[in-house]
Amino acid sequence: ASGLDARPAIERFFMHDGVPAVDAVVSLTGFSLVGGPAYNDSRAAEDILARLDVPYVTAHPVEFQTLDQWQSDPRGLLPVEATMMVALPELDGGMAPMTFGGRCGRAETATPCAGCDGKTCARNMVPHPERAAMLAHRVARLVALRRTARANRKVAAVLFNFPPNAGATGTAAYLAVFQSLHNTLTALRDAGYTVEVPDTAEALRQQVVGGNAARHGTDANVAARVTVDAHVRGQPWLREIETAWGPAPGRAQADGSGIFILGHHFGNVFVGLQPAFGYEGDPMRLLFERGFAPTHAFAAFYRYIAEEFGAHAVLHFGTHGALEFMPGKQAGMSAECWPDRLIGHLPNFNLYASNNPSEGMIAKRRANAVLISYLTPPVAHAGLYRGLLDLKASLDRWRSMEPDADAVQRNDLAALVQAQAAAVDLAAADPAWTDPVPEIDRLGAALLELEYTLIPHGLHVIGVPPNADERAEMLDAARVTEPVERARLEALLAADHELPAIVHALDGGYTRPAPGGDLLRTTEVLPTGRNLHGFDPFRLPSAFAVQDGARQADRLLARHAQDGKGLPET
């Protein structure tokens, strides 16, 4: 009953004298906290939610389809629903988006659904009993996380094989995993957690990856073993798993009579190694082919974390794992979706590279993850990278020029392209091109290849901000020259925001939202340690911009055809 601005209700009912009086806030509107379905003041929402500092769970009904249609649609939510009821609340820092009800849509003469009296069923909004119960359980676990003392709180830190199925145990994109994990365990111990921290990152790595691995013939230390009998009795989706992978315990990470749980216990923190996808060389097959299921080992791993270890929260450590890519809907998960089944009621936090919001959204929307961004290291030779961006922009200008453009303007641009290409060793500085067209075509292909081969300079370490030289290099590459702006950004880069963010998130606090992207393109990614969001519908191009873009594309393709070329292949 708070209208389109929930702030007055929050201040009146959820806070007493400025102090939070609740352990969580659940929005069932499917709208923005401030602004409703067609408008969003995310900055105002962030301010009030940060003051409240409790988990902000954003659940939604299905609005533009019936519950039966949602249940049978492999997409789950329709695009308009995903935009309005998932993407907009993400701008506010919303977490754990899930469907809890919607329009029944059944005829009055049909058998009434659960939660409906059968008389006005066709147009009523009704709860979905199983999804509503799951929402309640998840909120209860968030509350339990907040109320459990740090010394008694159990956390499962999950490491990956990245890239999937490449045999790279305990790795993640742009991240020095074991040094970052060592710093994280140290921070948790210093914050009051019951954690046994090895002396060094290398000692930590040896305990996780080495240990008794040789004795069992596994990729890492065996922390526990789930017997076939326990797996069969405790796995509710056993029939589906056996249809895909054969009888338990399967072949992956098993010895014929049991399933190995890989990792190591460090007091109340279990560092576990997520099992592989199961399809060597084709991990995405699991996601895109219907009727598949995770391996026995994969399902047993998450059940062990939740039931045997008794974790209060999961911290997925880096970009990225396999959980969010398991079979199921794209958004608006159901009880038949494997990411939803595997994560269950557990609060899920995921350290994620700040420059990868697109895949991060998959983890948020399919596995209920709160993303905690980490800084990506500068690309090797940041000056070269910046130069390539400049060259790419000039090539785009060249391609968009009208066929009858002024000759002087074309020659000037060609000279600029040649100079920029020479600066990054892709062309000779002289003599000047007499016919720039073939040279520019060659540059386009070379630039595309380089974009896929650039590598970062080193790996980022959680808890270790860039040093003075690295900060200067990053800001120079981002072309931040205005003194006041540079001094703000310099201070943000110099401080560690990521370890405090991990500790705060595991306390059940509110993680502020942040846009994702490359620091060289947007400094808004700073500070890191915030909950990434991706698509901002309010930044869509205007109708005029779309029309103008289409007009320019038509002219570009017409010129391309005039030159005797086919349609572009990239």
XYZ file of C-alpha atoms in Angstrom:
570
model
C 0.000 0.000 0.000
C 3.012 2.294 -0.380
C 2.245 3.374 -3.944
C 5.087 3.708 -6.437
C 7.596 4.959 -3.857
C 8.268 2.480 -1.049
C 10.595 4.760 0.922
C 7.945 6.233 3.262
C 6.716 2.743 4.168
C 10.284 1.556 4.829
C 11.032 4.513 7.081
C 7.761 4.194 8.978
C 7.469 0.448 9.438
C 10.924 -1.066 8.919
C 13.068 1.390 10.878
C 12.857 2.697 14.448
C 14.769 5.914 15.081
C 16.893 5.207 12.035
C 17.762 1.672 13.186
C 16.600 -1.351 11.136
C 13.749 -3.219 12.776
C 13.610 -6.079 10.266
C 16.015 -8.766 9.049
C 15.009 -8.742 5.370
C 12.785 -6.907 2.900
C 10.845 -8.849 0.279
C 9.251 -7.011 -2.624
C 6.374 -8.878 -4.272
C 5.476 -6.084 -6.702
C 7.831 -6.984 -9.523
C 8.553 -3.249 -9.889
C 11.275 -0.813 -8.972
C 11.394 0.220 -5.317
C 11.074 3.876 -6.329
C 9.174 4.435 -9.536
C 7.049 1.407 -10.359
C 6.952 -0.393 -13.717
C 7.787 2.486 -16.068
C 10.270 4.559 -14.082
C 13.204 3.856 -11.815
C 15.110 6.064 -9.394
C 17.745 3.484 -8.520
C 19.965 5.982 -6.718
C 17.151 6.846 -4.292
C 16.387 3.158 -3.819
C 20.050 2.388 -3.156
C 20.275 5.128 -0.545
C 17.313 3.929 1.524
C 18.255 0.250 1.188
C 21.836 0.966 2.250
C 20.501 2.729 5.340
C 18.314 -0.271 6.111
C 21.205 -2.649 5.257
C 19.306 -5.940 5.079
C 18.832 -8.345 2.146
C 16.444 -6.934 -0.461
C 14.719 -9.906 -2.131
C 12.801 -9.120 -5.316
C 10.149 -11.685 -6.181
C 7.583 -11.269 -8.938
C 4.372 -12.713 -10.367
C 4.035 -13.567 -14.038
C 2.024 -10.718 -15.546
C 1.781 -11.232 -19.294
C 1.163 -14.980 -19.397
C -0.559 -17.562 -17.257
C 1.204 -19.781 -14.760
C 0.613 -22.781 -17.029
C 2.235 -20.934 -19.923
C 5.187 -19.962 -17.738
C 5.557 -23.537 -16.527
C 5.713 -24.933 -20.061
C 7.847 -22.172 -21.634
C 11.590 -23.045 -21.687
C 12.332 -19.322 -21.461
C 10.348 -18.908 -18.252
C 9.683 -15.187 -18.244
C 8.747 -13.348 -21.417
C 11.212 -10.635 -22.504
C 8.972 -7.827 -21.258
C 8.593 -9.591 -17.897
C 12.332 -10.166 -17.563
C 12.970 -6.488 -18.317
C 10.340 -5.029 -16.014
C 10.387 -7.489 -13.127
C 14.030 -8.643 -13.062
C 16.265 -6.101 -14.806
C 14.715 -3.023 -13.151
C 14.910 -4.358 -9.557
C 18.531 -5.342 -10.244
C 19.305 -1.643 -10.661
C 18.149 -1.201 -7.049
C 20.402 -3.969 -5.760
C 17.645 -6.566 -5.658
C 18.683 -10.183 -5.089
C 17.307 -13.710 -5.567
C 14.697 -12.872 -8.234
C 12.063 -15.580 -8.428
C 8.502 -16.177 -9.532
C 6.044 -16.684 -6.682
C 2.662 -16.592 -8.454
C 0.732 -15.104 -11.328
C -2.392 -15.354 -13.415
C -3.989 -18.762 -13.294
C -5.831 -18.456 -16.605
C -7.882 -21.627 -16.272
C -11.539 -21.607 -17.286
C -14.107 -21.539 -14.510
C -15.307 -24.987 -15.537
C -11.831 -26.476 -15.310
C -10.393 -28.090 -12.230
C -9.289 -25.193 -10.008
C -5.620 -24.786 -9.334
C -4.121 -24.659 -5.859
C -4.779 -21.263 -4.299
C -7.851 -20.533 -6.432
C -11.558 -20.996 -5.666
C -12.349 -21.962 -9.267
C -14.897 -19.167 -9.736
C -12.743 -16.260 -10.835
C -9.741 -18.338 -11.725
C -9.370 -17.082 -15.286
C -8.479 -13.560 -14.224
C -7.210 -13.870 -10.663
C -3.641 -13.469 -9.462
C -2.875 -16.527 -7.339
C 0.200 -17.789 -5.492
C 2.125 -20.744 -6.811
C 2.238 -22.987 -3.711
C 5.641 -24.569 -4.331
C 7.334 -21.333 -5.468
C 5.842 -19.314 -2.621
C 7.094 -21.922 -0.151
C 10.558 -21.826 -1.715
C 10.599 -18.031 -1.404
C 9.673 -18.286 2.285
C 12.424 -20.853 2.911
C 15.025 -18.697 1.179
C 14.114 -15.624 3.168
C 14.224 -17.697 6.362
C 17.773 -18.815 5.514
C 18.849 -15.201 4.923
C 17.435 -14.262 8.305
C 19.216 -17.230 9.909
C 22.459 -16.118 8.270
C 22.139 -12.662 9.830
C 21.258 -14.029 13.243
C 24.022 -16.645 13.451
C 27.129 -15.468 15.246
C 30.216 -15.302 13.049
C 32.032 -17.823 15.214
C 29.262 -20.361 14.544
C 28.605 -19.485 10.922
C 29.557 -22.070 8.287
C 30.566 -20.988 4.780
C 31.247 -23.115 1.716
C 33.747 -21.512 -0.672
C 33.389 -23.164 -4.068
C 36.314 -23.261 -6.510
C 36.013 -24.069 -10.200
C 37.731 -25.689 -13.134
C 37.953 -22.676 -15.450
C 37.677 -22.873 -18.416
C 35.153 -25.688 -17.936
C 36.544 -29.192 -18.402
C 40.048 -27.889 -19.162
C 41.602 -29.538 -16.117
C 42.526 -26.176 -14.608
C 41.721 -26.940 -10.988
C 40.999 -23.939 -8.802
C 41.142 -21.164 -11.379
C 38.936 -18.244 -12.406
C 38.958 -15.489 -15.016
C 41.496 -12.725 -14.222
C 41.811 -13.906 -10.607
C 44.728 -15.332 -8.609
C 42.450 -17.789 -6.837
C 44.519 -19.271 -4.031
C 46.162 -16.011 -2.992
C 42.717 -14.365 -3.046
C 41.220 -17.259 -1.091
C 44.025 -17.101 1.468
C 43.349 -13.390 1.973
C 39.627 -14.082 2.282
C 40.086 -16.807 4.906
C 42.390 -14.494 6.837
C 39.802 -11.713 6.720
C 37.076 -14.065 7.928
C 39.270 -15.281 10.784
C 40.061 -11.708 11.785
C 36.342 -10.909 11.658
C 35.556 -13.646 14.183
C 34.899 -16.742 12.077
C 36.183 -20.108 13.262
C 38.697 -20.654 10.460
C 41.992 -22.515 10.316
C 44.152 -20.517 7.889
C 47.280 -22.159 6.411
C 50.483 -20.147 6.680
C 50.717 -19.360 2.973
C 48.631 -19.403 -0.193
C 50.806 -22.226 -1.520
C 50.174 -24.287 1.622
C 46.459 -23.652 1.129
C 46.673 -24.788 -2.492
C 48.527 -27.952 -1.521
C 45.898 -28.881 1.058
C 43.058 -28.379 -1.436
C 44.581 -29.648 -4.671
C 47.101 -32.088 -3.172
C 46.350 -33.743 0.134
C 45.218 -37.335 -0.402
C 44.522 -36.874 -4.137
C 47.220 -39.290 -5.256
C 45.864 -42.048 -3.032
C 42.361 -41.728 -4.510
C 43.391 -40.892 -8.062
C 41.423 -37.643 -8.001
C 42.120 -34.057 -9.115
C 42.093 -32.728 -5.550
C 41.934 -33.746 -1.898
C 38.981 -35.933 -0.937
C 37.218 -34.129 1.908
C 34.322 -36.577 2.208
C 32.793 -39.612 0.546
C 29.071 -40.074 -0.059
C 28.107 -43.744 -0.186
C 25.847 -44.993 -2.958
C 23.190 -45.873 -0.395
C 23.200 -42.376 1.102
C 23.095 -40.801 -2.348
C 20.209 -42.966 -3.535
C 18.186 -42.377 -0.358
C 18.843 -38.635 -0.225
C 18.726 -37.568 -3.871
C 15.150 -36.513 -4.772
C 15.863 -36.334 -8.518
C 17.749 -39.605 -8.773
C 15.651 -40.995 -11.629
C 16.400 -38.010 -13.864
C 20.118 -38.193 -13.113
C 20.247 -41.942 -13.783
C 18.405 -41.457 -17.091
C 21.220 -39.182 -18.242
C 24.229 -40.782 -16.510
C 23.337 -44.352 -15.619
C 23.060 -45.960 -12.175
C 24.581 -44.316 -9.124
C 27.312 -43.456 -8.371
C 28.169 -42.962 -12.053
C 31.683 -42.683 -13.448
C 32.533 -39.072 -12.636
C 34.411 -38.573 -9.353
C 33.366 -41.985 -8.033
C 34.967 -45.306 -7.089
C 32.096 -47.671 -7.793
C 30.637 -47.635 -4.288
C 30.691 -43.939 -3.443
C 31.068 -40.366 -4.689
C 34.048 -38.211 -3.756
C 33.532 -34.671 -2.446
C 36.715 -32.796 -3.320
C 38.117 -30.004 -1.181
C 39.276 -29.401 2.366
C 37.742 -28.300 5.654
C 39.340 -25.306 7.353
C 37.287 -25.174 10.524
C 33.887 -23.697 9.724
C 34.865 -22.942 6.141
C 34.728 -25.755 3.605
C 36.705 -25.061 0.434
C 35.127 -27.346 -2.146
C 35.996 -28.018 -5.762
C 32.943 -27.926 -7.998
C 32.687 -31.070 -10.148
C 33.067 -30.719 -13.911
C 30.138 -30.351 -16.327
C 30.504 -33.965 -17.373
C 30.703 -33.493 -21.140
C 34.361 -33.212 -22.054
C 34.932 -30.739 -24.863
C 31.253 -29.760 -25.104
C 30.110 -28.371 -21.745
C 27.339 -26.233 -23.249
C 25.561 -29.357 -24.475
C 24.238 -29.784 -20.958
C 22.540 -26.381 -21.072
C 21.048 -26.424 -24.542
C 19.768 -29.961 -24.949
C 16.483 -30.755 -23.268
C 16.062 -33.554 -20.756
C 19.612 -33.533 -19.446
C 20.742 -33.522 -15.827
C 23.946 -32.873 -13.885
C 26.145 -35.800 -12.957
C 25.688 -37.773 -9.761
C 28.841 -36.076 -8.445
C 27.577 -32.570 -9.209
C 24.245 -33.126 -7.480
C 25.898 -34.846 -4.526
C 28.339 -31.941 -4.104
C 25.624 -29.340 -3.496
C 23.579 -31.675 -1.316
C 26.693 -32.293 0.791
C 27.224 -28.539 1.233
C 23.646 -27.955 2.312
C 22.921 -31.051 4.392
C 26.106 -32.736 5.551
C 28.337 -29.695 6.005
C 25.356 -27.516 6.978
C 26.499 -24.305 5.292
C 24.805 -21.043 6.187
C 25.945 -19.559 2.860
C 27.857 -20.408 -0.310
C 30.599 -18.205 -1.742
C 31.307 -19.112 -5.363
C 34.856 -17.971 -5.854
C 35.412 -16.302 -9.212
C 34.208 -16.193 -12.803
C 32.682 -18.648 -13.524
C 31.324 -22.014 -12.537
C 28.877 -24.545 -13.933
C 25.927 -24.225 -11.527
C 24.242 -21.363 -13.378
C 24.563 -23.167 -16.726
C 22.672 -26.285 -15.703
C 19.440 -27.184 -17.572
C 16.396 -25.034 -16.910
C 14.595 -21.850 -17.838
C 16.413 -18.662 -18.756
C 14.725 -16.590 -16.034
C 11.879 -17.163 -13.620
C 13.049 -20.600 -12.464
C 10.642 -23.407 -11.635
C 11.080 -26.445 -9.403
C 12.135 -28.410 -12.487
C 15.134 -26.142 -13.183
C 18.464 -27.587 -12.076
C 20.141 -24.353 -10.901
C 17.165 -23.782 -8.611
C 17.197 -27.361 -7.361
C 20.912 -27.416 -6.658
C 21.219 -24.102 -4.808
C 17.980 -24.810 -2.952
C 17.469 -22.540 0.068
C 21.119 -21.546 0.449
C 22.113 -17.860 0.314
C 24.460 -17.637 -2.661
C 27.247 -15.070 -3.140
C 29.527 -15.030 -6.154
C 32.779 -13.140 -6.648
C 32.571 -11.982 -10.252
C 34.828 -10.118 -12.673
C 33.566 -6.555 -12.999
C 33.942 -6.583 -16.788
C 31.600 -9.537 -17.381
C 28.056 -8.507 -16.444
C 26.462 -10.525 -19.245
C 27.451 -13.912 -17.804
C 27.075 -12.523 -14.301
C 23.375 -11.972 -14.985
C 23.050 -15.687 -15.699
C 24.388 -16.435 -12.215
C 22.033 -13.851 -10.687
C 18.886 -14.920 -12.475
C 19.401 -18.685 -12.647
C 21.289 -19.389 -9.400
C 20.086 -16.529 -7.149
C 23.615 -15.178 -6.758
C 24.487 -11.828 -5.241
C 27.476 -10.739 -7.321
C 30.455 -9.183 -5.543
C 32.566 -7.568 -8.255
C 36.344 -7.766 -8.386
C 38.687 -5.572 -10.374
C 40.105 -7.000 -13.567
C 43.813 -6.383 -14.136
C 44.957 -3.980 -16.833
C 45.369 -5.509 -20.255
C 49.017 -6.047 -21.144
C 50.435 -2.772 -22.437
C 47.414 -0.663 -21.597
C 48.673 2.049 -23.947
C 48.481 -0.428 -26.807
C 44.981 -1.401 -25.749
C 43.911 2.224 -25.661
C 45.496 2.761 -29.076
C 43.557 -0.168 -30.481
C 40.322 1.313 -29.183
C 41.161 4.615 -30.876
C 41.992 2.847 -34.127
C 38.753 0.873 -33.974
C 36.774 4.089 -33.503
C 38.455 5.641 -36.549
C 37.750 2.563 -38.648
C 34.113 2.772 -37.595
C 34.064 6.415 -38.696
C 35.539 5.449 -42.059
C 32.926 2.764 -42.646
C 30.092 5.107 -41.753
C 31.175 7.914 -44.093
C 28.838 8.668 -46.961
C 30.027 7.335 -50.355
C 30.054 10.885 -51.714
C 31.837 12.388 -48.701
C 34.269 15.255 -49.249
C 37.592 13.971 -50.608
C 39.596 16.118 -48.219
C 37.684 14.714 -45.261
C 38.274 11.140 -46.469
C 41.978 11.746 -47.007
C 42.344 13.339 -43.575
C 40.658 10.380 -41.926
C 42.797 7.934 -43.921
C 45.928 9.735 -42.732
C 44.695 9.535 -39.132
C 43.997 5.807 -39.477
C 47.470 5.213 -40.878
C 49.079 7.135 -38.005
C 47.039 5.287 -35.389
C 47.833 1.921 -37.000
C 51.534 2.768 -37.066
C 51.421 3.654 -33.348
C 50.317 0.107 -32.525
C 52.639 -1.549 -35.062
C 49.900 -2.517 -37.499
C 51.102 -0.354 -40.402
C 54.079 1.646 -41.586
C 54.019 5.370 -40.823
C 55.170 6.257 -44.340
C 54.880 6.537 -47.229
C 51.311 7.788 -47.121
C 48.738 5.407 -48.518
C 47.812 6.138 -52.106
C 44.813 3.814 -51.962
C 43.606 3.491 -48.344
C 40.708 1.086 -49.059
C 42.681 -2.217 -49.144
C 44.844 -1.104 -46.222
C 41.797 -0.316 -44.116
C 40.187 -3.640 -45.032
C 43.370 -5.403 -43.892
C 43.411 -3.420 -40.642
C 39.833 -4.398 -39.892
C 40.694 -8.086 -40.064
C 43.910 -7.636 -38.046
C 42.111 -5.648 -35.359
C 39.422 -8.293 -34.997
C 42.068 -10.958 -34.472
C 43.893 -8.851 -31.890
C 40.722 -8.238 -29.901
C 40.488 -11.966 -29.281
C 44.137 -12.458 -28.331
C 44.909 -9.635 -25.893
C 45.703 -10.964 -22.428
C 45.592 -9.243 -19.041
C 48.748 -8.101 -17.313
C 48.928 -10.447 -14.330
C 46.005 -11.587 -12.192
C 43.962 -9.687 -9.657
C 44.310 -10.596 -5.979
C 41.352 -10.010 -3.674
C 42.466 -7.721 -0.866
C 45.443 -6.272 -2.782
C 44.643 -2.981 -4.549
C 46.741 -1.889 -7.553
C 49.981 -0.121 -6.626
C 50.672 3.510 -7.529
C 52.203 2.709 -10.916
C 49.373 0.343 -11.836
C 46.757 2.896 -10.782
C 48.407 5.578 -12.889
C 48.578 3.222 -15.872
C 44.901 2.302 -15.544
C 43.743 5.903 -15.284
C 45.974 6.940 -18.168
C 44.550 4.142 -20.304
C 41.026 5.225 -19.332
C 42.004 8.798 -20.344
C 41.080 10.278 -17.006
C 42.948 13.596 -17.043
C 40.766 16.042 -15.098
C 42.576 16.431 -11.725
C 39.565 16.292 -9.408
C 38.005 13.286 -11.113
C 41.359 11.513 -11.236
C 41.918 12.091 -7.474
C 38.522 10.517 -6.707
C 39.125 7.512 -8.823
C 42.717 7.234 -7.543
C 41.412 6.933 -3.980
C 38.882 4.268 -4.984
C 41.559 2.185 -6.682
C 43.979 2.561 -3.762
C 41.591 1.099 -1.164
C 40.432 -2.502 -0.802
C 36.654 -2.623 -1.133
C 36.385 -6.324 -1.927
C 37.291 -8.127 1.316
C 35.024 -5.817 3.366
C 32.263 -6.473 0.823
C 32.626 -10.245 1.238
C 32.475 -10.018 5.028
C 29.494 -7.659 4.858
C 27.592 -9.832 2.384
C 28.124 -12.935 4.541
C 26.712 -10.967 7.470
C 23.460 -10.753 5.507
C 23.884 -7.072 4.695
C 22.797 -5.141 1.626
C 25.282 -5.135 -1.255
C 25.073 -1.924 -3.251
C 24.440 -2.233 -7.011
C 26.987 -1.335 -9.688
C 27.121 -1.390 -13.483
C 29.421 -3.909 -15.075
C 31.974 -3.150 -17.749
C 35.596 -2.513 -18.614
C 37.276 0.191 -16.530
C 38.732 1.655 -19.723
C 35.212 2.263 -21.009
C 33.386 3.253 -17.829
C 34.843 4.326 -14.511
C 31.411 3.747 -12.950
C 32.554 0.187 -12.161
C 34.511 1.698 -9.238
C 34.504 0.887 -6.435
C 34.388 -2.867 -6.891
C 32.889 -5.118 -4.235
C 29.372 -4.240 -5.402
C 26.448 -6.214 -6.850
C 26.793 -6.085 -10.639
C 23.828 -5.389 -12.851
C 23.785 -5.532 -16.620
C 21.000 -4.249 -18.791
C 19.678 -0.779 -17.965
C 16.517 -0.255 -20.042
C 16.592 3.483 -19.349
C 19.813 3.749 -21.349
C 18.290 2.319 -24.500
C 18.753 4.532 -27.583
C 15.888 6.865 -28.423
C 13.525 6.111 -31.293
C 15.316 8.719 -33.393
C 18.704 7.150 -32.659
C 17.404 3.725 -33.700
C 16.007 5.141 -36.955
C 19.223 7.038 -37.655
C 21.292 3.917 -36.963
C 19.157 1.909 -39.380
C 19.560 4.606 -42.023
C 23.327 4.621 -41.652
C 23.465 0.820 -41.713
C 21.484 0.773 -44.960
C 23.897 3.244 -46.556
C 26.899 1.283 -45.323
C 25.569 -1.964 -46.783
C 24.722 -0.229 -50.063
C 28.292 1.062 -50.330
C 29.585 -2.383 -49.419
C 27.553 -3.848 -52.287
C 28.799 -1.150 -54.680
C 32.346 -2.273 -53.947
C 31.401 -5.733 -55.169
C 31.421 -7.340 -51.735
C 28.931 -9.656 -50.109
C 27.295 -9.076 -46.762
C 29.712 -8.721 -43.822
C 30.601 -12.011 -42.155
C 31.439 -10.557 -38.720
